[in-house]
């Protein structure tokens, strides 16, 4: 019986391991040089899109600056707008058209992932509650952001479906799975 290859072994030189169950074929791991093949372009698109999305978020902060002790309206607005854009994007690239394989990593994970800022949301909640002793504002912000973001995604996808397929699109989508 031969042993399964260990990390760092050259799998081209090792013998195939015998399966415990002779009816099951043991699949050898891909050689290290092939693991990243095909992943370079999506990773580059996420990085490029993330840079663009982050720059857009920074621009939003410059256009509508929030005073240090003020309620973080700009961050809330950025997250809601970004989530609405995600709702539109997902309908367009998954239901309306077949998109190129790099569109989703670039726009979804990259641009919109870089634009929305739920890490700043968490820091703002911590600032409101712990540093400024404004627990009511912090809790309101804590609840308002995810509720508004999810509502934005839902509304944006419903409006997009209606725009693409007409008024019956919403009824069809809501009735899916009903027997």
CSV table of N, CA and C in Angstrom, one decimal:
chain,number,residue,atom,x,y,z
A,1,UNK,N,0.9,-1.2,0.0
A,1,UNK,CA,0.0,0.0,0.0
A,1,UNK,C,0.9,1.2,0.0
A,2,UNK,N,0.6,2.2,-0.8
A,2,UNK,CA,1.3,3.4,-0.9
A,2,UNK,C,0.6,4.5,0.0
A,3,UNK,N,1.4,5.5,0.3
A,3,UNK,CA,0.9,6.5,1.2
A,3,UNK,C,0.3,7.7,0.3
A,4,UNK,N,-0.6,8.4,0.8
A,4,UNK,CA,-1.1,9.5,0.1
A,4,UNK,C,-0.1,10.6,0.2
A,5,UNK,N,0.0,11.4,-0.9
A,5,UNK,CA,1.0,12.5,-0.9
A,5,UNK,C,0.8,13.5,0.3
A,6,UNK,N,1.9,13.9,0.8
A,6,UNK,CA,1.9,14.9,1.8
A,6,UNK,C,2.1,16.3,1.2
A,7,UNK,N,1.7,17.4,1.9
A,7,UNK,CA,2.0,18.7,1.4
A,7,UNK,C,3.5,18.9,1.1
A,8,UNK,N,3.8,19.4,-0.1
A,8,UNK,CA,5.1,19.6,-0.5
A,8,UNK,C,5.7,18.4,-1.4
A,9,UNK,N,5.0,17.3,-1.4
A,9,UNK,CA,5.4,16.2,-2.2
A,9,UNK,C,5.2,16.5,-3.7
A,10,UNK,N,6.0,16.0,-4.5
A,10,UNK,CA,5.8,16.2,-6.0
A,10,UNK,C,4.8,15.0,-6.4
A,11,UNK,N,3.6,15.4,-6.6
A,11,UNK,CA,2.5,14.4,-6.8
A,11,UNK,C,2.8,13.6,-8.2
A,12,UNK,N,3.6,14.2,-9.1
A,12,UNK,CA,3.8,13.5,-10.3
A,12,UNK,C,4.7,12.3,-10.1
A,13,UNK,N,5.5,12.3,-9.0
A,13,UNK,CA,6.4,11.2,-8.7
A,13,UNK,C,5.8,10.2,-7.7
A,14,UNK,N,4.7,10.5,-7.1
A,14,UNK,CA,4.2,9.6,-6.1
A,14,UNK,C,3.2,8.6,-6.8
A,15,UNK,N,3.1,7.5,-6.2
A,15,UNK,CA,2.1,6.5,-6.7
A,15,UNK,C,0.8,6.9,-6.2
A,16,UNK,N,-0.2,6.4,-6.9
A,16,UNK,CA,-1.6,6.7,-6.4
A,16,UNK,C,-1.8,5.9,-5.1
A,17,UNK,N,-2.5,6.5,-4.2
A,17,UNK,CA,-2.8,5.9,-2.9
A,17,UNK,C,-4.0,4.9,-3.2
A,18,UNK,N,-3.9,3.8,-2.5
A,18,UNK,CA,-5.0,2.9,-2.6
A,18,UNK,C,-6.2,3.4,-1.8
A,19,UNK,N,-7.3,3.4,-2.4
A,19,UNK,CA,-8.5,3.9,-1.7
A,19,UNK,C,-8.9,2.9,-0.6
A,20,UNK,N,-9.4,3.4,0.5
A,20,UNK,CA,-9.9,2.6,1.6
A,20,UNK,C,-11.0,1.7,1.0
A,21,UNK,N,-11.9,2.3,0.3
A,21,UNK,CA,-13.0,1.6,-0.3
A,21,UNK,C,-12.6,1.4,-1.8
A,22,UNK,N,-12.4,0.2,-2.3
A,22,UNK,CA,-11.9,-0.1,-3.6
A,22,UNK,C,-12.9,0.5,-4.7
A,23,UNK,N,-14.1,0.8,-4.3
A,23,UNK,CA,-15.1,1.3,-5.3
A,23,UNK,C,-14.9,2.8,-5.5
A,24,UNK,N,-14.2,3.4,-4.6
A,24,UNK,CA,-14.0,4.9,-4.7
A,24,UNK,C,-12.7,5.2,-5.2
A,25,UNK,N,-12.7,6.1,-6.2
A,25,UNK,CA,-11.4,6.5,-6.8
A,25,UNK,C,-10.8,7.7,-6.0
A,26,UNK,N,-9.6,7.6,-5.7
A,26,UNK,CA,-8.9,8.6,-5.0
A,26,UNK,C,-8.4,9.7,-6.0
A,27,UNK,N,-8.8,10.9,-5.7
A,27,UNK,CA,-8.5,12.0,-6.6
A,27,UNK,C,-7.2,12.7,-6.0
A,28,UNK,N,-6.2,12.7,-6.8
A,28,UNK,CA,-5.0,13.4,-6.4
A,28,UNK,C,-5.1,14.9,-6.5
A,29,UNK,N,-4.5,15.6,-5.5
A,29,UNK,CA,-4.6,17.0,-5.5
A,29,UNK,C,-3.8,17.6,-6.8
A,30,UNK,N,-4.3,18.7,-7.3
A,30,UNK,CA,-3.6,19.3,-8.4
A,30,UNK,C,-2.2,19.7,-8.0
A,31,UNK,N,-1.3,19.6,-8.9
A,31,UNK,CA,0.1,20.1,-8.5
A,31,UNK,C,0.0,21.6,-8.2
A,32,UNK,N,0.9,22.0,-7.3
A,32,UNK,CA,0.9,23.4,-6.8
A,32,UNK,C,0.9,24.4,-8.0
A,33,UNK,N,1.6,24.1,-9.0
A,33,UNK,CA,1.7,25.1,-10.1
A,33,UNK,C,0.4,25.3,-10.9
A,34,UNK,N,-0.5,24.4,-10.7
A,34,UNK,CA,-1.8,24.5,-11.4
A,34,UNK,C,-2.9,25.0,-10.5
A,35,UNK,N,-2.7,25.1,-9.2
A,35,UNK,CA,-3.8,25.5,-8.3
A,35,UNK,C,-4.2,27.0,-8.6
A,36,UNK,N,-3.4,27.8,-9.0
A,36,UNK,CA,-3.7,29.2,-9.2
A,36,UNK,C,-4.1,29.5,-10.7
A,37,UNK,N,-3.9,28.6,-11.5
A,37,UNK,CA,-4.2,28.8,-12.9
A,37,UNK,C,-5.7,29.1,-13.1
A,38,UNK,N,-6.0,30.2,-13.8
A,38,UNK,CA,-7.3,30.6,-14.0
A,38,UNK,C,-7.9,31.5,-12.9
A,39,UNK,N,-7.1,31.7,-11.8
A,39,UNK,CA,-7.6,32.5,-10.7
A,39,UNK,C,-7.0,33.9,-10.7
A,40,UNK,N,-6.0,34.1,-11.6
A,40,UNK,CA,-5.3,35.4,-11.6
A,40,UNK,C,-6.2,36.5,-12.1
A,41,UNK,N,-7.0,36.3,-13.1
A,41,UNK,CA,-7.8,37.3,-13.7
A,41,UNK,C,-8.9,37.7,-12.7
A,42,UNK,N,-9.6,36.8,-12.1
A,42,UNK,CA,-10.7,37.2,-11.1
A,42,UNK,C,-10.1,38.0,-9.9
A,43,UNK,N,-8.9,37.5,-9.4
A,43,UNK,CA,-8.3,38.2,-8.3
A,43,UNK,C,-7.9,39.6,-8.7
A,44,UNK,N,-7.4,39.8,-9.9
A,44,UNK,CA,-7.0,41.1,-10.4
A,44,UNK,C,-8.2,42.0,-10.6
A,45,UNK,N,-9.3,41.4,-11.0
A,45,UNK,CA,-10.6,42.2,-11.2
A,45,UNK,C,-11.1,42.6,-9.9
A,46,UNK,N,-11.1,41.8,-8.9
A,46,UNK,CA,-11.6,42.2,-7.5
A,46,UNK,C,-10.7,43.3,-7.0
A,47,UNK,N,-9.4,43.2,-7.2
A,47,UNK,CA,-8.5,44.2,-6.7
A,47,UNK,C,-8.7,45.5,-7.4
A,48,UNK,N,-8.8,45.5,-8.7
A,48,UNK,CA,-9.1,46.7,-9.5
A,48,UNK,C,-10.4,47.3,-9.1
A,49,UNK,N,-11.4,46.5,-9.1
A,49,UNK,CA,-12.8,47.0,-8.7
A,49,UNK,C,-12.8,47.5,-7.3
A,50,UNK,N,-12.1,46.8,-6.3
A,50,UNK,CA,-12.0,47.3,-5.0
A,50,UNK,C,-11.4,48.7,-4.8
A,51,UNK,N,-10.4,48.9,-5.6
A,51,UNK,CA,-9.7,50.2,-5.6
A,51,UNK,C,-10.7,51.3,-6.1
A,52,UNK,N,-11.4,51.0,-7.2
A,52,UNK,CA,-12.4,52.0,-7.7
A,52,UNK,C,-13.5,52.2,-6.7
A,53,UNK,N,-14.0,51.2,-6.1
A,53,UNK,CA,-15.1,51.3,-5.2
A,53,UNK,C,-14.7,52.1,-3.9
A,54,UNK,N,-13.5,51.8,-3.5
A,54,UNK,CA,-13.0,52.5,-2.3
A,54,UNK,C,-12.8,54.0,-2.6
A,55,UNK,N,-12.3,54.3,-3.8
A,55,UNK,CA,-12.1,55.7,-4.2
A,55,UNK,C,-13.5,56.4,-4.3
A,56,UNK,N,-14.5,55.7,-4.8
A,56,UNK,CA,-15.8,56.3,-4.8
A,56,UNK,C,-16.4,56.5,-3.4
A,57,UNK,N,-16.1,55.6,-2.5
A,57,UNK,CA,-16.6,55.8,-1.1
A,57,UNK,C,-15.8,57.0,-0.5
A,58,UNK,N,-14.5,57.1,-0.8
A,58,UNK,CA,-13.8,58.3,-0.3
A,58,UNK,C,-14.3,59.6,-0.8
A,59,UNK,N,-14.7,59.5,-2.1
A,59,UNK,CA,-15.3,60.7,-2.7
A,59,UNK,C,-16.6,61.1,-2.1
A,60,UNK,N,-17.4,60.1,-1.8
A,60,UNK,CA,-18.7,60.4,-1.1
A,60,UNK,C,-18.4,61.0,0.3
A,61,UNK,N,-17.4,60.5,1.0
A,61,UNK,CA,-17.0,61.1,2.3
A,61,UNK,C,-16.6,62.6,2.1
A,62,UNK,N,-15.9,62.9,1.0
A,62,UNK,CA,-15.5,64.2,0.8
A,62,UNK,C,-16.6,65.2,0.4
A,63,UNK,N,-17.6,64.6,-0.4
A,63,UNK,CA,-18.7,65.4,-0.8
A,63,UNK,C,-19.7,65.7,0.4
A,64,UNK,N,-19.9,64.7,1.2
A,64,UNK,CA,-20.8,64.8,2.4
A,64,UNK,C,-20.1,64.5,3.6
A,65,UNK,N,-19.2,65.3,4.1
A,65,UNK,CA,-18.4,65.0,5.3
A,65,UNK,C,-19.3,64.9,6.5
A,66,UNK,N,-18.9,64.0,7.4
A,66,UNK,CA,-19.6,63.9,8.7
A,66,UNK,C,-18.7,64.4,9.8
A,67,UNK,N,-19.3,65.3,10.6
A,67,UNK,CA,-18.5,65.9,11.7
A,67,UNK,C,-18.1,64.7,12.6
A,68,UNK,N,-17.0,64.8,13.3
A,68,UNK,CA,-16.5,63.7,14.2
A,68,UNK,C,-17.6,63.2,15.2
A,69,UNK,N,-18.4,64.1,15.8
A,69,UNK,CA,-19.3,63.7,16.8
A,69,UNK,C,-20.7,63.5,16.2
A,70,UNK,N,-20.9,63.6,14.9
A,70,UNK,CA,-22.2,63.6,14.3
A,70,UNK,C,-22.7,62.2,14.0
A,71,UNK,N,-23.9,62.0,13.8
A,71,UNK,CA,-24.4,60.7,13.4
A,71,UNK,C,-23.9,60.4,12.0
A,72,UNK,N,-23.4,59.2,11.8
A,72,UNK,CA,-22.7,58.8,10.5
A,72,UNK,C,-23.6,58.6,9.3
A,73,UNK,N,-24.3,59.7,8.9
A,73,UNK,CA,-25.3,59.6,7.8
A,73,UNK,C,-24.6,59.2,6.5
A,74,UNK,N,-23.4,59.7,6.2
A,74,UNK,CA,-22.7,59.4,5.0
A,74,UNK,C,-22.4,57.9,4.9
A,75,UNK,N,-21.9,57.3,5.9
A,75,UNK,CA,-21.7,55.8,5.9
A,75,UNK,C,-22.9,55.1,5.7
A,76,UNK,N,-24.0,55.5,6.4
A,76,UNK,CA,-25.3,54.8,6.2
A,76,UNK,C,-25.8,54.9,4.8
A,77,UNK,N,-25.7,56.1,4.2
A,77,UNK,CA,-26.1,56.3,2.8
A,77,UNK,C,-25.3,55.5,1.9
A,78,UNK,N,-24.0,55.5,2.1
A,78,UNK,CA,-23.1,54.7,1.2
A,78,UNK,C,-23.4,53.2,1.2
A,79,UNK,N,-23.7,52.7,2.4
A,79,UNK,CA,-24.0,51.3,2.5
A,79,UNK,C,-25.4,50.9,1.9
A,80,UNK,N,-26.3,51.8,2.1
A,80,UNK,CA,-27.7,51.6,1.5
A,80,UNK,C,-27.6,51.7,0.0
A,81,UNK,N,-26.9,52.7,-0.6
A,81,UNK,CA,-26.8,52.8,-2.0
A,81,UNK,C,-26.0,51.6,-2.6
A,82,UNK,N,-24.9,51.2,-1.9
A,82,UNK,CA,-24.2,50.1,-2.4
A,82,UNK,C,-25.0,48.8,-2.4
A,83,UNK,N,-25.8,48.6,-1.4
A,83,UNK,CA,-26.6,47.4,-1.3
A,83,UNK,C,-27.7,47.4,-2.4
A,84,UNK,N,-28.2,48.6,-2.7
A,84,UNK,CA,-29.2,48.7,-3.8
A,84,UNK,C,-28.5,48.4,-5.1
A,85,UNK,N,-27.3,48.9,-5.3
A,85,UNK,CA,-26.6,48.6,-6.5
A,85,UNK,C,-26.3,47.1,-6.6
A,86,UNK,N,-26.0,46.4,-5.5
A,86,UNK,CA,-25.8,45.0,-5.6
A,86,UNK,C,-27.1,44.3,-6.0
A,87,UNK,N,-28.3,44.7,-5.5
A,87,UNK,CA,-29.5,44.1,-5.9
A,87,UNK,C,-29.7,44.2,-7.4
A,88,UNK,N,-29.5,45.4,-8.0
A,88,UNK,CA,-29.6,45.6,-9.4
A,88,UNK,C,-28.6,44.7,-10.2
A,89,UNK,N,-27.4,44.7,-9.7
A,89,UNK,CA,-26.3,44.0,-10.4
A,89,UNK,C,-26.7,42.5,-10.4
A,90,UNK,N,-27.1,41.9,-9.3
A,90,UNK,CA,-27.3,40.5,-9.3
A,90,UNK,C,-28.4,40.1,-10.2
A,91,UNK,N,-29.5,40.9,-10.3
A,91,UNK,CA,-30.6,40.6,-11.2
A,91,UNK,C,-30.1,40.6,-12.6
A,92,UNK,N,-29.3,41.7,-12.9
A,92,UNK,CA,-28.9,41.8,-14.3
A,92,UNK,C,-27.9,40.7,-14.8
A,93,UNK,N,-27.0,40.4,-13.9
A,93,UNK,CA,-26.0,39.4,-14.4
A,93,UNK,C,-26.3,37.9,-14.1
A,94,UNK,N,-27.3,37.7,-13.3
A,94,UNK,CA,-27.7,36.3,-13.0
A,94,UNK,C,-29.0,35.9,-13.7
A,95,UNK,N,-29.9,36.9,-13.9
A,95,UNK,CA,-31.2,36.5,-14.4
A,95,UNK,C,-31.5,37.1,-15.8
A,96,UNK,N,-31.1,38.3,-16.0
A,96,UNK,CA,-31.4,39.0,-17.3
A,96,UNK,C,-30.4,38.6,-18.4
A,97,UNK,N,-29.2,38.5,-18.1
A,97,UNK,CA,-28.2,38.3,-19.1
A,97,UNK,C,-27.1,37.3,-18.6
A,98,UNK,N,-26.4,36.7,-19.5
A,98,UNK,CA,-25.3,36.0,-19.1
A,98,UNK,C,-24.1,36.9,-19.3
A,99,UNK,N,-23.5,37.2,-18.1
A,99,UNK,CA,-22.3,38.1,-18.1
A,99,UNK,C,-21.0,37.4,-18.2
A,100,UNK,N,-20.0,38.1,-18.7
A,100,UNK,CA,-18.7,37.6,-18.7
A,100,UNK,C,-18.3,37.1,-17.3
A,101,UNK,N,-17.4,36.1,-17.2
A,101,UNK,CA,-17.1,35.6,-15.9
A,101,UNK,C,-16.3,36.5,-15.0
A,102,UNK,N,-15.8,37.6,-15.6
A,102,UNK,CA,-15.1,38.6,-14.7
A,102,UNK,C,-16.0,39.8,-14.3
A,103,UNK,N,-17.2,39.9,-14.8
A,103,UNK,CA,-18.1,41.0,-14.4
A,103,UNK,C,-18.4,40.9,-13.0
A,104,UNK,N,-18.8,39.8,-12.5
A,104,UNK,CA,-19.2,39.6,-11.1
A,104,UNK,C,-18.1,39.9,-10.1
A,105,UNK,N,-16.9,39.3,-10.4
A,105,UNK,CA,-15.8,39.7,-9.4
A,105,UNK,C,-15.4,41.2,-9.5
A,106,UNK,N,-15.5,41.8,-10.7
A,106,UNK,CA,-15.1,43.2,-10.8
A,106,UNK,C,-16.2,44.1,-10.2
A,107,UNK,N,-17.4,43.9,-10.6
A,107,UNK,CA,-18.4,44.8,-10.1
A,107,UNK,C,-19.0,44.4,-8.7
A,108,UNK,N,-19.3,43.2,-8.5
A,108,UNK,CA,-19.9,42.7,-7.2
A,108,UNK,C,-18.9,42.8,-6.1
A,109,UNK,N,-17.9,41.9,-6.2
A,109,UNK,CA,-16.9,41.8,-5.0
A,109,UNK,C,-16.0,43.0,-5.0
A,110,UNK,N,-15.6,43.5,-6.2
A,110,UNK,CA,-14.6,44.6,-6.3
A,110,UNK,C,-15.2,46.0,-6.0
A,111,UNK,N,-15.9,46.5,-7.0
A,111,UNK,CA,-16.4,47.9,-6.9
A,111,UNK,C,-17.4,48.0,-5.8
A,112,UNK,N,-18.4,47.2,-5.7
A,112,UNK,CA,-19.5,47.4,-4.7
A,112,UNK,C,-19.0,46.9,-3.3
A,113,UNK,N,-18.1,45.9,-3.3
A,113,UNK,CA,-17.5,45.5,-2.0
A,113,UNK,C,-16.6,46.6,-1.5
A,114,UNK,N,-15.9,47.3,-2.4
A,114,UNK,CA,-15.0,48.4,-2.0
A,114,UNK,C,-15.8,49.6,-1.6
A,115,UNK,N,-16.9,49.8,-2.3
A,115,UNK,CA,-17.7,51.0,-2.0
A,115,UNK,C,-18.4,50.9,-0.7
A,116,UNK,N,-19.1,49.8,-0.4
A,116,UNK,CA,-19.8,49.6,0.9
A,116,UNK,C,-18.7,49.5,2.0
A,117,UNK,N,-19.1,49.9,3.2
A,117,UNK,CA,-18.1,49.9,4.3
A,117,UNK,C,-18.8,49.5,5.6
A,118,UNK,N,-18.9,48.2,5.7
A,118,UNK,CA,-19.5,47.7,7.0
A,118,UNK,C,-18.5,47.7,8.1
A,119,UNK,N,-17.3,47.8,7.8
A,119,UNK,CA,-16.3,47.9,8.8
A,119,UNK,C,-16.4,49.3,9.5
A,120,UNK,N,-16.6,50.3,8.6
A,120,UNK,CA,-16.7,51.7,9.2
A,120,UNK,C,-18.0,51.7,10.0
A,121,UNK,N,-19.0,51.0,9.6
A,121,UNK,CA,-20.3,50.9,10.3
A,121,UNK,C,-20.0,50.4,11.7
A,122,UNK,N,-19.3,49.3,11.8
A,122,UNK,CA,-19.0,48.7,13.1
A,122,UNK,C,-18.2,49.7,14.0
A,123,UNK,N,-17.2,50.4,13.4
A,123,UNK,CA,-16.4,51.4,14.1
A,123,UNK,C,-17.3,52.6,14.6
A,124,UNK,N,-18.2,53.0,13.7
A,124,UNK,CA,-19.1,54.1,14.1
A,124,UNK,C,-20.0,53.7,15.3
A,125,UNK,N,-20.5,52.4,15.3
A,125,UNK,CA,-21.4,52.0,16.4
A,125,UNK,C,-20.6,52.0,17.7
A,126,UNK,N,-19.4,51.5,17.6
A,126,UNK,CA,-18.5,51.5,18.8
A,126,UNK,C,-18.2,52.9,19.3
A,127,UNK,N,-18.0,53.8,18.3
A,127,UNK,CA,-17.7,55.2,18.7
A,127,UNK,C,-18.9,55.8,19.4
A,128,UNK,N,-20.1,55.6,18.8
A,128,UNK,CA,-21.3,56.2,19.4
A,128,UNK,C,-21.6,55.7,20.8
A,129,UNK,N,-21.4,54.4,21.0
A,129,UNK,CA,-21.8,53.8,22.2
A,129,UNK,C,-20.7,53.9,23.3
A,130,UNK,N,-19.5,53.6,22.9
A,130,UNK,CA,-18.4,53.6,24.0
A,130,UNK,C,-17.7,54.9,24.2
A,131,UNK,N,-17.5,55.6,23.1
A,131,UNK,CA,-16.7,56.8,23.2
A,131,UNK,C,-17.5,58.0,23.5
A,132,UNK,N,-18.7,58.1,22.9
A,132,UNK,CA,-19.5,59.3,23.0
A,132,UNK,C,-20.7,59.1,24.0
A,133,UNK,N,-20.8,57.9,24.5
A,133,UNK,CA,-21.9,57.6,25.5
A,133,UNK,C,-23.2,58.0,24.9
A,134,UNK,N,-23.5,57.7,23.6
A,134,UNK,CA,-24.7,57.9,23.0
A,134,UNK,C,-25.3,56.5,22.6
A,135,UNK,N,-25.7,55.8,23.6
A,135,UNK,CA,-26.2,54.4,23.4
A,135,UNK,C,-27.4,54.4,22.5
A,136,UNK,N,-28.3,55.3,22.7
A,136,UNK,CA,-29.6,55.3,21.8
A,136,UNK,C,-29.2,55.5,20.4
A,137,UNK,N,-28.3,56.4,20.1
A,137,UNK,CA,-27.9,56.7,18.7
A,137,UNK,C,-27.2,55.5,18.1
A,138,UNK,N,-26.3,54.9,19.0
A,138,UNK,CA,-25.6,53.7,18.5
A,138,UNK,C,-26.5,52.5,18.2
A,139,UNK,N,-27.4,52.3,19.1
A,139,UNK,CA,-28.3,51.1,18.9
A,139,UNK,C,-29.2,51.4,17.6
A,140,UNK,N,-29.7,52.6,17.5
A,140,UNK,CA,-30.5,53.0,16.3
A,140,UNK,C,-29.7,52.8,15.0
A,141,UNK,N,-28.4,53.2,15.1
A,141,UNK,CA,-27.6,53.0,13.9
A,141,UNK,C,-27.3,51.5,13.7
A,142,UNK,N,-27.1,50.8,14.8
A,142,UNK,CA,-26.8,49.4,14.7
A,142,UNK,C,-28.0,48.6,14.0
A,143,UNK,N,-29.2,49.0,14.3
A,143,UNK,CA,-30.4,48.3,13.8
A,143,UNK,C,-30.7,48.9,12.4
A,144,UNK,N,-30.6,50.2,12.2
A,144,UNK,CA,-31.1,50.9,11.0
A,144,UNK,C,-30.2,50.5,9.8
A,145,UNK,N,-28.9,50.3,10.0
A,145,UNK,CA,-28.1,50.0,8.8
A,145,UNK,C,-28.4,48.7,8.2
A,146,UNK,N,-28.4,47.6,8.9
A,146,UNK,CA,-28.7,46.3,8.2
A,146,UNK,C,-30.2,46.2,7.7
A,147,UNK,N,-31.1,46.8,8.4
A,147,UNK,CA,-32.5,46.8,7.9
A,147,UNK,C,-32.6,47.6,6.6
A,148,UNK,N,-32.0,48.8,6.6
A,148,UNK,CA,-32.1,49.7,5.4
A,148,UNK,C,-31.3,49.0,4.3
A,149,UNK,N,-30.2,48.4,4.6
A,149,UNK,CA,-29.4,47.7,3.5
A,149,UNK,C,-30.2,46.5,2.9
A,150,UNK,N,-30.8,45.7,3.7
A,150,UNK,CA,-31.5,44.6,3.2
A,150,UNK,C,-32.8,45.1,2.4
A,151,UNK,N,-33.4,46.1,2.9
A,151,UNK,CA,-34.6,46.7,2.2
A,151,UNK,C,-34.1,47.2,0.9
A,152,UNK,N,-33.0,47.8,0.8
A,152,UNK,CA,-32.5,48.4,-0.4
A,152,UNK,C,-32.2,47.3,-1.4
A,153,UNK,N,-31.6,46.2,-1.0
A,153,UNK,CA,-31.3,45.1,-1.9
A,153,UNK,C,-32.7,44.5,-2.4
A,154,UNK,N,-33.6,44.3,-1.5
A,154,UNK,CA,-34.9,43.7,-1.9
A,154,UNK,C,-35.6,44.6,-2.9
A,155,UNK,N,-35.7,45.9,-2.6
A,155,UNK,CA,-36.4,46.9,-3.4
A,155,UNK,C,-35.7,47.0,-4.8
A,156,UNK,N,-34.4,47.1,-4.8
A,156,UNK,CA,-33.7,47.2,-6.0
A,156,UNK,C,-33.9,46.0,-7.0
A,157,UNK,N,-33.8,44.8,-6.4
A,157,UNK,CA,-34.0,43.7,-7.3
A,157,UNK,C,-35.4,43.6,-7.8
A,158,UNK,N,-36.4,44.0,-6.9
A,158,UNK,CA,-37.8,43.9,-7.4
A,158,UNK,C,-38.0,45.0,-8.5
A,159,UNK,N,-37.5,46.1,-8.3
A,159,UNK,CA,-37.7,47.2,-9.4
A,159,UNK,C,-36.9,46.8,-10.6
A,160,UNK,N,-35.8,46.2,-10.5
A,160,UNK,CA,-35.0,45.8,-11.7
A,160,UNK,C,-35.7,44.6,-12.4
A,161,UNK,N,-36.2,43.7,-11.7
A,161,UNK,CA,-37.0,42.6,-12.3
A,161,UNK,C,-38.2,43.2,-13.1
A,162,UNK,N,-38.9,44.1,-12.5
A,162,UNK,CA,-40.0,44.7,-13.1
A,162,UNK,C,-39.6,45.5,-14.3
A,163,UNK,N,-38.5,46.2,-14.3
A,163,UNK,CA,-38.0,46.9,-15.4
A,163,UNK,C,-37.6,46.0,-16.6
A,164,UNK,N,-37.1,44.9,-16.2
A,164,UNK,CA,-36.6,44.0,-17.3
A,164,UNK,C,-37.7,43.1,-17.9
A,165,UNK,N,-38.5,42.6,-17.0
A,165,UNK,CA,-39.6,41.6,-17.5
A,165,UNK,C,-41.0,42.2,-17.4
A,166,UNK,N,-41.2,43.3,-16.9
A,166,UNK,CA,-42.5,43.9,-16.8
A,166,UNK,C,-43.2,43.6,-15.5
A,167,UNK,N,-44.5,44.0,-15.3
A,167,UNK,CA,-45.1,43.9,-14.0
A,167,UNK,C,-45.3,42.5,-13.5
A,168,UNK,N,-45.4,41.5,-14.4
A,168,UNK,CA,-45.6,40.1,-13.9
A,168,UNK,C,-44.4,39.5,-13.4
A,169,UNK,N,-43.2,40.1,-13.5
A,169,UNK,CA,-41.9,39.5,-13.0
A,169,UNK,C,-41.9,39.4,-11.5
A,170,UNK,N,-42.4,40.3,-10.8
A,170,UNK,CA,-42.4,40.2,-9.4
A,170,UNK,C,-43.3,39.1,-8.9
A,171,UNK,N,-44.5,38.9,-9.5
A,171,UNK,CA,-45.4,37.8,-9.1
A,171,UNK,C,-44.8,36.5,-9.4
A,172,UNK,N,-44.1,36.4,-10.5
A,172,UNK,CA,-43.4,35.1,-10.9
A,172,UNK,C,-42.3,34.8,-9.9
A,173,UNK,N,-41.5,35.8,-9.6
A,173,UNK,CA,-40.4,35.5,-8.7
A,173,UNK,C,-40.8,35.2,-7.3
A,174,UNK,N,-41.9,35.8,-6.8
A,174,UNK,CA,-42.4,35.5,-5.5
A,174,UNK,C,-43.1,34.2,-5.4
A,175,UNK,N,-43.7,33.8,-6.6
A,175,UNK,CA,-44.4,32.5,-6.6
A,175,UNK,C,-43.5,31.3,-6.9
A,176,UNK,N,-42.2,31.5,-7.1
A,176,UNK,CA,-41.4,30.4,-7.4
A,176,UNK,C,-41.3,29.4,-6.2
A,177,UNK,N,-41.4,28.2,-6.5
A,177,UNK,CA,-41.3,27.2,-5.5
A,177,UNK,C,-42.7,26.8,-5.0
A,178,UNK,N,-43.7,27.6,-5.3
A,178,UNK,CA,-45.1,27.2,-5.0
A,178,UNK,C,-45.5,26.1,-5.9
A,179,UNK,N,-46.2,25.1,-5.3
A,179,UNK,CA,-46.7,24.0,-6.1
A,179,UNK,C,-48.1,24.1,-6.4
